Coordinates of N, CA and C in Angstrom, one line a residue:
Chain A
X15 N 2.8 5.1 -12.0 CA 2.7 4.5 -10.7 C 4.1 4.6 -10.0
X16 N 4.1 5.2 -8.8 CA 5.3 5.3 -8.1 C 5.8 3.9 -7.6
X17 N 7.2 3.8 -7.6 CA 7.8 2.5 -7.2 C 7.9 2.5 -5.7
X18 N 8.7 1.5 -5.3 CA 9.0 1.3 -3.8 C 10.0 2.4 -3.5
X19 N 9.7 3.1 -2.4 CA 10.7 4.1 -1.9 C 11.4 3.7 -0.7
X20 N 12.7 4.0 -0.6 CA 13.5 3.7 0.6 C 14.3 4.8 1.0
X21 N 14.6 5.0 2.3 CA 15.5 6.0 2.7 C 16.1 5.5 4.0
X22 N 17.4 5.9 4.3 CA 18.2 6.7 3.4 C 18.8 5.8 2.3
X23 N 19.5 6.3 1.4 CA 20.1 5.5 0.3 C 21.5 5.0 0.8
X24 N 22.1 5.8 1.7 CA 23.4 5.4 2.2 C 23.5 5.7 3.7
X25 N 24.2 4.8 4.5 CA 24.4 5.1 5.9 C 25.7 4.5 6.3
X26 N 26.5 5.3 7.1 CA 27.7 4.8 7.6 C 27.6 5.0 9.1
X27 N 27.9 3.9 9.9 CA 27.8 4.0 11.3 C 29.0 3.2 11.9
X28 N 29.2 3.4 13.2 CA 30.2 2.6 13.9 C 29.5 1.4 14.5
X29 N 30.3 0.3 14.7 CA 29.7 -0.9 15.3 C 29.2 -0.5 16.7
X30 N 28.2 -1.3 17.0 CA 27.4 -1.1 18.3 C 26.4 0.1 18.2
X31 N 26.5 0.9 17.2 CA 25.5 1.9 17.1 C 24.1 1.3 16.5
X32 N 23.1 2.1 16.6 CA 21.8 1.7 16.0 C 21.5 2.4 14.7
X33 N 20.7 1.8 13.9 CA 20.3 2.4 12.6 C 18.9 1.9 12.2
X34 N 18.2 2.7 11.5 CA 16.9 2.4 11.0 C 16.7 2.7 9.6
X35 N 16.0 1.9 8.9 CA 15.7 2.1 7.5 C 14.2 2.1 7.3
X36 N 13.8 3.0 6.3 CA 12.4 3.2 6.1 C 12.0 2.7 4.7
X37 N 10.8 2.1 4.5 CA 10.3 1.7 3.2 C 8.9 2.0 3.0
X38 N 8.5 2.6 1.9 CA 7.2 2.8 1.5 C 6.9 2.0 0.2
X39 N 6.0 1.0 0.3 CA 5.7 0.1 -0.8 C 4.9 0.8 -1.9
X40 N 4.7 0.1 -3.0 CA 3.9 0.5 -4.0 C 2.4 0.6 -3.5
X41 N 1.7 1.6 -3.8 CA 0.4 1.8 -3.3 C -0.5 0.6 -3.6
X42 N -1.2 0.1 -2.6 CA -2.1 -1.1 -2.8 C -1.4 -2.4 -2.6
X43 N -0.1 -2.5 -2.5 CA 0.6 -3.7 -2.3 C 0.5 -4.2 -0.8
X44 N -0.1 -5.3 -0.6 CA -0.4 -5.8 0.8 C 0.9 -6.5 1.4
X45 N 1.7 -7.0 0.5 CA 2.9 -7.8 1.0 C 4.2 -6.9 0.9
X46 N 4.9 -6.9 2.0 CA 6.2 -6.2 2.0 C 7.3 -7.1 2.5
X47 N 8.4 -6.9 1.9 CA 9.6 -7.8 2.2 C 10.8 -6.9 2.5
X48 N 11.6 -7.4 3.4 CA 13.0 -6.9 3.6 C 14.0 -7.9 3.3
X49 N 15.0 -7.6 2.4 CA 16.0 -8.5 2.1 C 17.4 -7.9 2.4
X50 N 18.3 -8.7 2.8 CA 19.7 -8.3 3.0 C 20.6 -8.8 1.9
X51 N 21.4 -8.0 1.2 CA 22.2 -8.4 0.1 C 23.7 -8.0 0.5
X52 N 24.4 -9.1 0.9 CA 25.8 -8.9 1.2 C 26.6 -8.8 -0.2
X53 N 27.6 -8.1 -0.2 CA 28.4 -7.9 -1.4 C 28.8 -9.2 -2.1
X54 N 28.5 -9.3 -3.3 CA 28.9 -10.5 -4.1 C 27.9 -11.7 -4.0
X55 N 26.8 -11.4 -3.3 CA 25.8 -12.5 -3.1 C 24.4 -12.0 -3.6
X56 N 23.5 -12.9 -3.7 CA 22.1 -12.6 -4.0 C 21.4 -12.2 -2.7
X57 N 20.3 -11.5 -2.9 CA 19.5 -11.0 -1.7 C 19.0 -12.2 -0.9
X58 N 18.9 -12.0 0.4 CA 18.4 -13.1 1.3 C 17.2 -12.4 2.1
X59 N 16.1 -13.1 2.1 CA 14.9 -12.6 2.8 C 15.1 -12.5 4.3
X60 N 14.8 -11.4 4.9 CA 14.9 -11.2 6.4 C 13.5 -11.4 7.0
X61 N 12.5 -10.7 6.4 CA 11.2 -10.7 7.0 C 10.2 -10.4 5.9
X62 N 9.0 -11.0 6.0 CA 7.9 -10.8 5.1 C 6.6 -10.4 5.9
X63 N 6.0 -9.3 5.5 CA 4.7 -8.8 6.1 C 3.6 -9.0 5.1
X64 N 2.4 -9.4 5.7 CA 1.2 -9.4 4.9 C 0.3 -8.4 5.6
X65 N 0.0 -7.3 5.0 CA -0.6 -6.2 5.7 C 0.3 -5.8 6.9
X66 N -0.2 -5.8 8.1 CA 0.7 -5.5 9.2 C 1.1 -6.7 10.0
X67 N 0.9 -7.9 9.5 CA 1.2 -9.1 10.2 C 2.5 -9.7 9.6
X68 N 3.3 -10.4 10.5 CA 4.5 -11.1 10.0 C 4.1 -12.4 9.5
X69 N 4.6 -12.7 8.3 CA 4.3 -14.0 7.6 C 5.5 -14.9 7.8
X70 N 6.7 -14.4 7.7 CA 8.0 -15.2 7.8 C 9.1 -14.3 8.3
X71 N 9.6 -14.6 9.4 CA 10.8 -13.9 10.0 C 11.8 -14.9 10.4
X72 N 11.8 -16.0 9.8 CA 12.7 -17.1 10.2 C 14.2 -16.8 10.0
X73 N 14.5 -15.9 9.1 CA 15.9 -15.6 8.9 C 16.3 -14.2 9.5
X74 N 15.5 -13.7 10.3 CA 15.8 -12.4 10.9 C 16.5 -12.6 12.2
X75 N 17.7 -12.0 12.4 CA 18.5 -12.2 13.6 C 17.8 -11.4 14.7
X76 N 16.9 -12.0 15.4 CA 16.0 -11.2 16.3 C 16.7 -10.6 17.5
X77 N 17.9 -11.1 17.8 CA 18.6 -10.5 19.0 C 19.1 -9.0 18.6
X78 N 19.1 -8.7 17.4 CA 19.6 -7.3 17.0 C 18.7 -6.6 16.0
X79 N 18.0 -7.4 15.2 CA 17.2 -6.8 14.1 C 15.7 -6.8 14.6
X80 N 15.0 -5.8 14.2 CA 13.6 -5.7 14.4 C 12.9 -5.0 13.3
X81 N 11.7 -5.3 13.0 CA 11.0 -4.6 11.9 C 9.5 -4.5 12.3
X82 N 8.9 -3.5 11.8 CA 7.5 -3.3 12.0 C 6.8 -2.7 10.8
X83 N 5.5 -2.9 10.7 CA 4.8 -2.3 9.6 C 3.4 -1.9 10.2
X84 N 3.5 -0.7 10.8 CA 2.3 -0.2 11.4 C 1.3 0.3 10.3
X85 N 0.0 0.0 10.5 CA -1.1 0.4 9.6 C -1.0 -0.3 8.2
X86 N -0.1 -1.3 8.1 CA -0.1 -2.0 6.9 C 0.5 -1.3 5.7
X87 N 1.2 -0.2 5.9 CA 1.7 0.5 4.7 C 3.3 0.6 4.8
X88 N 3.7 1.7 5.4 CA 5.2 1.9 5.6 C 5.8 0.8 6.5
X89 N 7.1 0.6 6.4 CA 7.8 -0.3 7.3 C 9.1 0.3 7.7
X90 N 9.6 -0.1 8.9 CA 10.9 0.3 9.4 C 11.6 -1.0 9.8
X91 N 12.9 -1.0 9.4 CA 13.8 -2.1 9.8 C 14.9 -1.5 10.7
X92 N 15.1 -2.0 11.8 CA 16.1 -1.5 12.8 C 17.1 -2.5 13.1
X93 N 18.4 -2.0 13.3 CA 19.5 -2.9 13.8 C 20.0 -2.2 15.0
X94 N 20.1 -3.0 16.1 CA 20.6 -2.4 17.4 C 21.1 -3.5 18.3
X95 N 22.4 -3.6 18.5 CA 23.5 -2.8 18.0 C 24.0 -3.4 16.7
X96 N 24.6 -2.6 15.9 CA 25.1 -3.1 14.6 C 26.5 -3.8 14.8
X97 N 26.7 -4.8 13.9 CA 28.0 -5.5 13.9 C 28.6 -5.3 12.5
X98 N 29.9 -5.5 12.4 CA 30.6 -5.3 11.2 C 30.0 -6.1 10.0
X99 N 29.5 -7.4 10.4 CA 28.9 -8.2 9.3 C 27.6 -7.8 8.8
X100 N 27.0 -6.8 9.4 CA 25.7 -6.2 9.0 C 25.9 -5.3 7.8
X101 N 27.2 -5.0 7.4 CA 27.4 -4.2 6.2 C 26.8 -4.9 5.0
X102 N 25.9 -4.2 4.3 CA 25.2 -4.9 3.2 C 24.3 -3.8 2.6
X103 N 23.6 -4.2 1.6 CA 22.5 -3.4 1.0 C 21.2 -4.0 1.5
X104 N 20.3 -3.2 2.1 CA 19.0 -3.6 2.6 C 18.0 -3.2 1.5
X105 N 17.3 -4.2 1.0 CA 16.4 -4.0 -0.1 C 15.0 -4.2 0.4
X106 N 14.1 -3.4 0.1 CA 12.7 -3.5 0.4 C 11.9 -3.8 -0.9
X107 N 11.0 -4.7 -0.8 CA 10.2 -5.1 -2.0 C 8.7 -5.2 -1.6
X108 N 7.8 -5.1 -2.6 CA 6.4 -5.3 -2.3 C 5.8 -6.0 -3.4
X109 N 4.7 -6.7 -3.1 CA 3.9 -7.4 -4.1 C 2.4 -7.4 -3.9
X110 N 1.7 -7.7 -4.9 CA 0.2 -7.7 -4.8 C -0.2 -9.0 -5.4
X111 N -1.1 -9.8 -4.8 CA -1.6 -11.0 -5.4 C -2.1 -10.8 -6.8
X112 N -1.5 -11.6 -7.7 CA -1.9 -11.4 -9.1 C -3.0 -12.3 -9.6
X113 N -3.4 -13.2 -8.7 CA -4.4 -14.1 -9.1 C -4.0 -15.3 -10.0
X114 N -2.9 -15.1 -10.7 CA -2.4 -16.2 -11.5 C -1.1 -16.8 -10.9
X115 N -0.8 -16.4 -9.6 CA 0.3 -17.0 -8.9 C 1.6 -16.4 -9.1
X116 N 1.7 -15.3 -9.9 CA 3.0 -14.8 -10.1 C 3.5 -14.0 -8.9
X117 N 2.6 -13.1 -8.4 CA 3.0 -12.3 -7.2 C 4.4 -11.7 -7.3
X118 N 4.6 -11.1 -8.4 CA 5.9 -10.5 -8.7 C 6.3 -9.5 -7.6
X119 N 7.5 -9.6 -7.2 CA 8.0 -8.6 -6.2 C 8.8 -7.5 -6.9
X120 N 8.4 -6.3 -6.5 CA 9.1 -5.1 -7.0 C 9.9 -4.4 -6.0
X121 N 11.2 -4.1 -6.3 CA 12.1 -3.7 -5.3 C 12.4 -2.2 -5.4
X122 N 12.7 -1.7 -4.2 CA 13.2 -0.3 -4.1 C 14.7 -0.2 -4.4
X123 N 15.2 1.0 -4.3 CA 16.6 1.2 -4.7 C 17.6 0.7 -3.6
X124 N 17.1 0.4 -2.4 CA 18.0 -0.2 -1.4 C 18.7 0.9 -0.6
X125 N 19.1 0.5 0.6 CA 20.0 1.3 1.5 C 21.3 0.6 1.7
X126 N 22.4 1.3 1.3 CA 23.7 0.7 1.5 C 24.2 1.0 2.9
X127 N 24.4 0.0 3.7 CA 24.9 0.2 5.1 C 26.3 -0.2 5.2
X128 N 27.1 0.7 5.7 CA 28.5 0.4 6.1 C 28.7 0.5 7.6
X129 N 29.2 -0.6 8.2 CA 29.5 -0.6 9.6 C 31.0 -0.6 9.8
X130 N 31.5 0.5 10.5 CA 33.0 0.6 10.7 C 33.4 0.1 12.1
Chain B
X8 N 21.9 -27.2 0.8 CA 22.1 -27.5 -0.6 C 21.7 -26.2 -1.4
X9 N 22.5 -25.9 -2.4 CA 22.2 -24.7 -3.2 C 20.9 -25.0 -4.0
X10 N 19.9 -24.0 -3.9 CA 18.7 -24.2 -4.6 C 18.7 -23.5 -5.9
X11 N 19.5 -22.5 -6.1 CA 19.6 -21.8 -7.3 C 21.1 -21.7 -7.6
X12 N 21.5 -22.2 -8.8 CA 22.9 -22.1 -9.2 C 23.1 -21.3 -10.5
X13 N 23.9 -20.3 -10.4 CA 24.3 -19.6 -11.6 C 25.8 -19.8 -11.7
X14 N 26.2 -20.6 -12.7 CA 27.6 -21.0 -12.8 C 28.5 -20.0 -13.4
X15 N 28.0 -18.9 -14.0 CA 28.8 -18.0 -14.7 C 28.9 -16.7 -13.9
X16 N 30.1 -16.5 -13.2 CA 30.2 -15.3 -12.4 C 30.2 -14.1 -13.3
X17 N 30.8 -14.2 -14.5 CA 30.9 -13.1 -15.4 C 30.7 -13.5 -16.9
X18 N 30.1 -12.7 -17.7 CA 29.9 -13.0 -19.1 C 30.1 -11.6 -19.8
X19 N 30.7 -11.8 -21.1 CA 30.6 -10.6 -21.9 C 30.1 -10.9 -23.2
X20 N 29.5 -9.9 -23.9 CA 28.9 -10.1 -25.2 C 29.1 -8.8 -26.0
X21 N 29.2 -9.0 -27.3 CA 29.3 -7.8 -28.2 C 27.9 -7.2 -28.4
X22 N 27.9 -5.9 -28.4 CA 26.7 -5.2 -28.7 C 26.0 -5.8 -29.9
X23 N 24.6 -5.9 -29.8 CA 23.7 -6.4 -30.9 C 23.8 -8.0 -31.0
X24 N 24.6 -8.6 -30.2 CA 24.6 -10.1 -30.2 C 23.7 -10.6 -29.2
X25 N 23.3 -11.9 -29.2 CA 22.5 -12.5 -28.2 C 23.4 -13.2 -27.2
X26 N 22.9 -13.3 -25.9 CA 23.7 -13.9 -24.9 C 22.7 -14.7 -24.0
X27 N 23.2 -15.9 -23.5 CA 22.4 -16.7 -22.6 C 23.1 -16.8 -21.3
X28 N 22.3 -16.5 -20.2 CA 22.8 -16.6 -18.9 C 22.1 -17.8 -18.2
X29 N 23.0 -18.7 -17.6 CA 22.5 -20.0 -17.2 C 22.0 -19.9 -15.7
X30 N 21.0 -20.8 -15.5 CA 20.4 -20.9 -14.2 C 19.9 -22.3 -14.0
X31 N 20.3 -23.0 -13.0 CA 19.7 -24.3 -12.6 C 19.1 -24.2 -11.2
X32 N 18.1 -25.0 -11.0 CA 17.4 -24.9 -9.7 C 17.2 -26.3 -9.1
X33 N 16.9 -26.3 -7.9 CA 16.6 -27.6 -7.2 C 15.4 -27.5 -6.3
X34 N 14.4 -28.2 -6.6 CA 13.2 -28.3 -5.7 C 12.5 -29.6 -5.9
X35 N 11.8 -30.0 -4.9 CA 10.9 -31.2 -5.0 C 9.4 -30.8 -5.0
X36 N 9.2 -29.5 -5.0 CA 7.9 -29.0 -5.0 C 7.4 -28.9 -6.5
X37 N 6.2 -29.4 -6.8 CA 5.7 -29.4 -8.2 C 5.3 -28.0 -8.6
X38 N 5.0 -27.1 -7.7 CA 4.5 -25.8 -8.0 C 5.5 -24.8 -7.5
X39 N 6.1 -24.1 -8.5 CA 7.1 -23.1 -8.2 C 7.1 -22.0 -9.3
X40 N 7.8 -20.9 -9.0 CA 7.9 -19.9 -10.0 C 9.4 -19.5 -10.1
X41 N 9.8 -19.1 -11.3 CA 11.2 -18.7 -11.6 C 11.2 -17.3 -12.1
X42 N 12.1 -16.5 -11.6 CA 12.2 -15.1 -12.0 C 13.6 -14.7 -12.4
X43 N 13.7 -13.7 -13.2 CA 15.0 -13.1 -13.5 C 14.9 -11.6 -13.2
X44 N 15.9 -11.1 -12.5 CA 16.0 -9.7 -12.1 C 17.3 -9.2 -12.6
X45 N 17.3 -7.9 -13.0 CA 18.5 -7.2 -13.4 C 18.9 -6.2 -12.3
X46 N 20.1 -6.1 -11.9 CA 20.6 -5.1 -10.9 C 21.7 -4.3 -11.5
X47 N 21.4 -3.1 -11.9 CA 22.4 -2.2 -12.4 C 23.3 -1.7 -11.2
X48 N 24.3 -0.9 -11.5 CA 25.2 -0.4 -10.5 C 24.5 0.5 -9.5
X49 N 23.3 1.0 -9.9 CA 22.6 1.8 -9.0 C 22.0 1.0 -7.8
X50 N 21.9 -0.3 -8.0 CA 21.5 -1.1 -6.9 C 20.0 -1.7 -6.9
X51 N 19.2 -1.0 -7.7 CA 17.8 -1.5 -7.7 C 17.6 -2.8 -8.4
X52 N 16.8 -3.7 -7.9 CA 16.5 -5.0 -8.6 C 15.3 -4.7 -9.5
X53 N 15.5 -5.0 -10.8 CA 14.5 -4.7 -11.8 C 14.0 -6.1 -12.3
X54 N 12.7 -6.3 -12.2 CA 12.0 -7.5 -12.6 C 12.1 -7.6 -14.2
X55 N 12.5 -8.7 -14.7 CA 12.6 -8.9 -16.1 C 11.5 -9.9 -16.7
X56 N 11.4 -11.0 -16.0 CA 10.6 -12.1 -16.7 C 10.3 -13.2 -15.6
X57 N 9.1 -13.8 -15.8 CA 8.6 -14.8 -14.9 C 8.2 -16.1 -15.7
X58 N 8.5 -17.3 -15.1 CA 8.1 -18.5 -15.7 C 7.5 -19.4 -14.6
X59 N 6.2 -19.8 -14.7 CA 5.6 -20.7 -13.8 C 5.9 -22.2 -14.1
X60 N 5.9 -23.0 -13.1 CA 6.3 -24.4 -13.3 C 5.3 -25.1 -14.2
X61 N 4.1 -24.7 -14.2 CA 3.0 -25.3 -15.1 C 2.9 -24.7 -16.4
X62 N 3.6 -23.6 -16.7 CA 3.5 -22.9 -18.0 C 4.0 -23.8 -19.1
X63 N 3.2 -24.0 -20.1 CA 3.6 -24.9 -21.2 C 4.6 -24.2 -22.2
X64 N 4.5 -22.9 -22.3 CA 5.4 -22.2 -23.2 C 6.4 -21.4 -22.5
X65 N 7.6 -21.2 -23.1 CA 8.6 -20.4 -22.6 C 8.1 -18.9 -22.5
X66 N 8.5 -18.3 -21.4 CA 8.1 -16.8 -21.3 C 8.9 -16.0 -22.1
X67 N 8.3 -14.9 -22.6 CA 9.1 -13.9 -23.4 C 8.6 -12.5 -23.0
X68 N 9.5 -11.6 -22.9 CA 9.2 -10.2 -22.6 C 10.1 -9.3 -23.4
X69 N 9.7 -8.8 -24.6 CA 10.5 -8.0 -25.4 C 11.8 -8.8 -25.8
X70 N 12.9 -8.2 -25.5 CA 14.2 -8.8 -25.9 C 14.6 -10.0 -25.0
X71 N 13.8 -10.2 -23.9 CA 14.1 -11.3 -22.9 C 13.3 -12.5 -23.2
X72 N 13.9 -13.6 -23.2 CA 13.1 -14.9 -23.2 C 13.8 -15.9 -22.2
X73 N 12.9 -16.7 -21.7 CA 13.4 -17.7 -20.7 C 13.3 -19.1 -21.4
X74 N 14.5 -19.8 -21.4 CA 14.5 -21.1 -22.0 C 14.3 -22.1 -20.8
X75 N 13.1 -22.5 -20.6 CA 12.7 -23.3 -19.5 C 12.7 -24.8 -19.9
X76 N 13.6 -25.6 -19.2 CA 13.7 -27.0 -19.5 C 13.5 -27.7 -18.1
X77 N 12.2 -28.1 -18.0 CA 11.8 -28.5 -16.6 C 12.5 -29.8 -16.2
X78 N 12.6 -30.8 -17.1 CA 13.3 -32.0 -16.8 C 14.7 -31.8 -16.3
X79 N 15.4 -30.9 -16.9 CA 16.8 -30.6 -16.6 C 16.9 -29.6 -15.4
X80 N 15.7 -29.0 -15.0 CA 15.7 -28.0 -14.0 C 16.6 -26.8 -14.3
X81 N 16.4 -26.3 -15.5 CA 17.1 -25.2 -15.9 C 16.2 -24.1 -16.4
X82 N 16.6 -22.8 -16.2 CA 15.8 -21.7 -16.6 C 16.7 -20.6 -17.1
X83 N 17.2 -20.8 -18.2 CA 18.2 -19.8 -18.7 C 17.6 -18.6 -19.3
X84 N 18.2 -17.5 -19.1 CA 17.7 -16.2 -19.7 C 18.5 -15.9 -21.0
X85 N 17.7 -15.6 -22.0 CA 18.3 -15.2 -23.3 C 18.0 -13.8 -23.5
X86 N 19.0 -13.0 -23.8 CA 18.9 -11.6 -24.1 C 19.3 -11.5 -25.6
X87 N 18.3 -11.0 -26.4 CA 18.6 -10.9 -27.8 C 19.1 -9.4 -28.1
X88 N 19.8 -9.2 -29.1 CA 20.2 -7.9 -29.6 C 20.7 -7.0 -28.4
X89 N 21.8 -7.5 -27.7 CA 22.3 -6.8 -26.5 C 22.6 -5.3 -26.8
X90 N 22.3 -4.6 -25.7 CA 22.6 -3.1 -25.7 C 23.5 -2.8 -24.6
X91 N 24.2 -1.7 -24.8 CA 25.2 -1.2 -23.7 C 24.5 -1.1 -22.4
X92 N 23.2 -0.7 -22.4 CA 22.5 -0.6 -21.1 C 22.2 -1.9 -20.4
X93 N 22.4 -3.0 -21.1 CA 22.2 -4.3 -20.5 C 23.3 -4.7 -19.5
X94 N 24.4 -4.0 -19.5 CA 25.5 -4.3 -18.6 C 25.0 -4.1 -17.2
X95 N 25.1 -5.2 -16.4 CA 24.5 -5.2 -15.1 C 24.7 -6.6 -14.5
X96 N 24.3 -6.8 -13.2 CA 24.2 -8.1 -12.6 C 22.9 -8.7 -12.9
X97 N 22.8 -10.0 -13.1 CA 21.5 -10.6 -13.4 C 21.4 -11.8 -12.4
X98 N 20.2 -11.8 -11.7 CA 19.9 -12.8 -10.7 C 18.7 -13.6 -11.2
X99 N 18.9 -14.9 -11.0 CA 17.8 -15.9 -11.1 C 17.3 -16.2 -9.7
X100 N 16.0 -16.3 -9.6 CA 15.4 -16.5 -8.3 C 14.2 -17.5 -8.5
X101 N 14.0 -18.2 -7.4 CA 12.9 -19.2 -7.4 C 12.0 -19.0 -6.2
X102 N 10.7 -19.1 -6.4 CA 9.7 -19.1 -5.4 C 9.0 -20.4 -5.3
X103 N 9.1 -21.1 -4.2 CA 8.5 -22.4 -4.0 C 7.0 -22.2 -3.7
X104 N 6.3 -23.3 -3.5 CA 4.8 -23.2 -3.3 C 4.4 -22.1 -2.3
X105 N 3.6 -21.2 -2.8 CA 3.3 -20.0 -2.0 C 2.0 -20.2 -1.2
X106 N 1.5 -21.4 -1.0 CA 0.3 -21.5 -0.2 C 0.6 -21.1 1.2
X107 N -0.4 -20.4 1.8 CA -0.2 -19.9 3.1 C 0.4 -18.5 3.1
X108 N 0.6 -18.0 2.0 CA 1.1 -16.6 1.9 C 2.6 -16.5 1.8
X109 N 3.3 -17.6 2.0 CA 4.8 -17.5 1.9 C 5.2 -17.2 0.5
X110 N 6.0 -16.2 0.3 CA 6.3 -15.8 -1.1 C 7.8 -15.5 -1.2
X111 N 8.6 -16.3 -0.4 CA 10.0 -16.0 -0.3 C 10.7 -16.3 -1.6
X112 N 11.5 -15.4 -2.1 CA 12.4 -15.7 -3.3 C 13.7 -16.1 -2.8
X113 N 14.2 -17.2 -3.4 CA 15.6 -17.6 -3.2 C 16.4 -17.3 -4.4
X114 N 17.5 -16.5 -4.2 CA 18.3 -16.0 -5.3 C 19.6 -16.8 -5.5
X115 N 20.0 -16.8 -6.7 CA 21.3 -17.3 -7.0 C 22.4 -16.2 -6.7
X116 N 23.6 -16.5 -7.0 CA 24.7 -15.6 -6.7 C 24.9 -14.5 -7.7
X117 N 24.2 -14.7 -8.9 CA 24.2 -13.7 -9.9 C 25.3 -13.9 -11.0
X118 N 25.1 -13.3 -12.1 CA 26.1 -13.3 -13.2 C 26.2 -11.8 -13.6
X119 N 27.5 -11.4 -13.7 CA 27.7 -10.0 -14.2 C 27.9 -10.0 -15.7
X120 N 27.1 -9.3 -16.4 CA 27.1 -9.2 -17.8 C 27.7 -7.9 -18.2
X121 N 28.7 -8.0 -19.1 CA 29.3 -6.7 -19.7 C 29.1 -6.8 -21.2
X122 N 28.5 -5.7 -21.7 CA 28.2 -5.6 -23.1 C 29.3 -4.6 -23.7
X123 N 30.0 -5.1 -24.7 CA 31.1 -4.3 -25.3 C 30.6 -3.7 -26.6
X124 N 31.0 -2.5 -26.9 CA 30.6 -1.9 -28.2 C 31.3 -2.5 -29.4

């Protein structure tokens, strides 16, 4: 079974530029998550989708970040304009209801963003 | 308030020895789940083990076991027979009541484990 795919793996941009990240979840996984992981910290949830609807975006800086999940499969996370503090690894994860409450999240390799 | 606390920024262990990584959590929710993930230098978060708050027995997965002490709100990861490939960051995470579809994981700051030959 293929895992969560993300691209690009690395991105370097200047501040105030725009950037987009792509995620393809594990086949059949209805729930998709975007996390931001700043160096030296644990990941922090930015947004959670259930199929193509948003469940939780309370920690998404909506003035500059946007995300969509058209057709309930792939997802794109965009930053416009980027700030220096957006430098981080952006992790995508997906999960499928397990029936027993575990709903384990499986992560992709991440996109490492550097904003100069 | 910190919900997940990992007090050991770094640990080292001799190959083939056992090591315990500490994790304490804070929640008032009776229903929650605890997870451990491994993050090698490549960056991917690899799921290791899960413990539900109502599970009576400690979870085990191969060389990984979770020492769950509910009254103390601790969920320590035990790795037996350490291998060089175990060198990585280890994150403890908690998911509070997921009714309504909310499945947010709250992560600790992580512990970097180095396995020495």
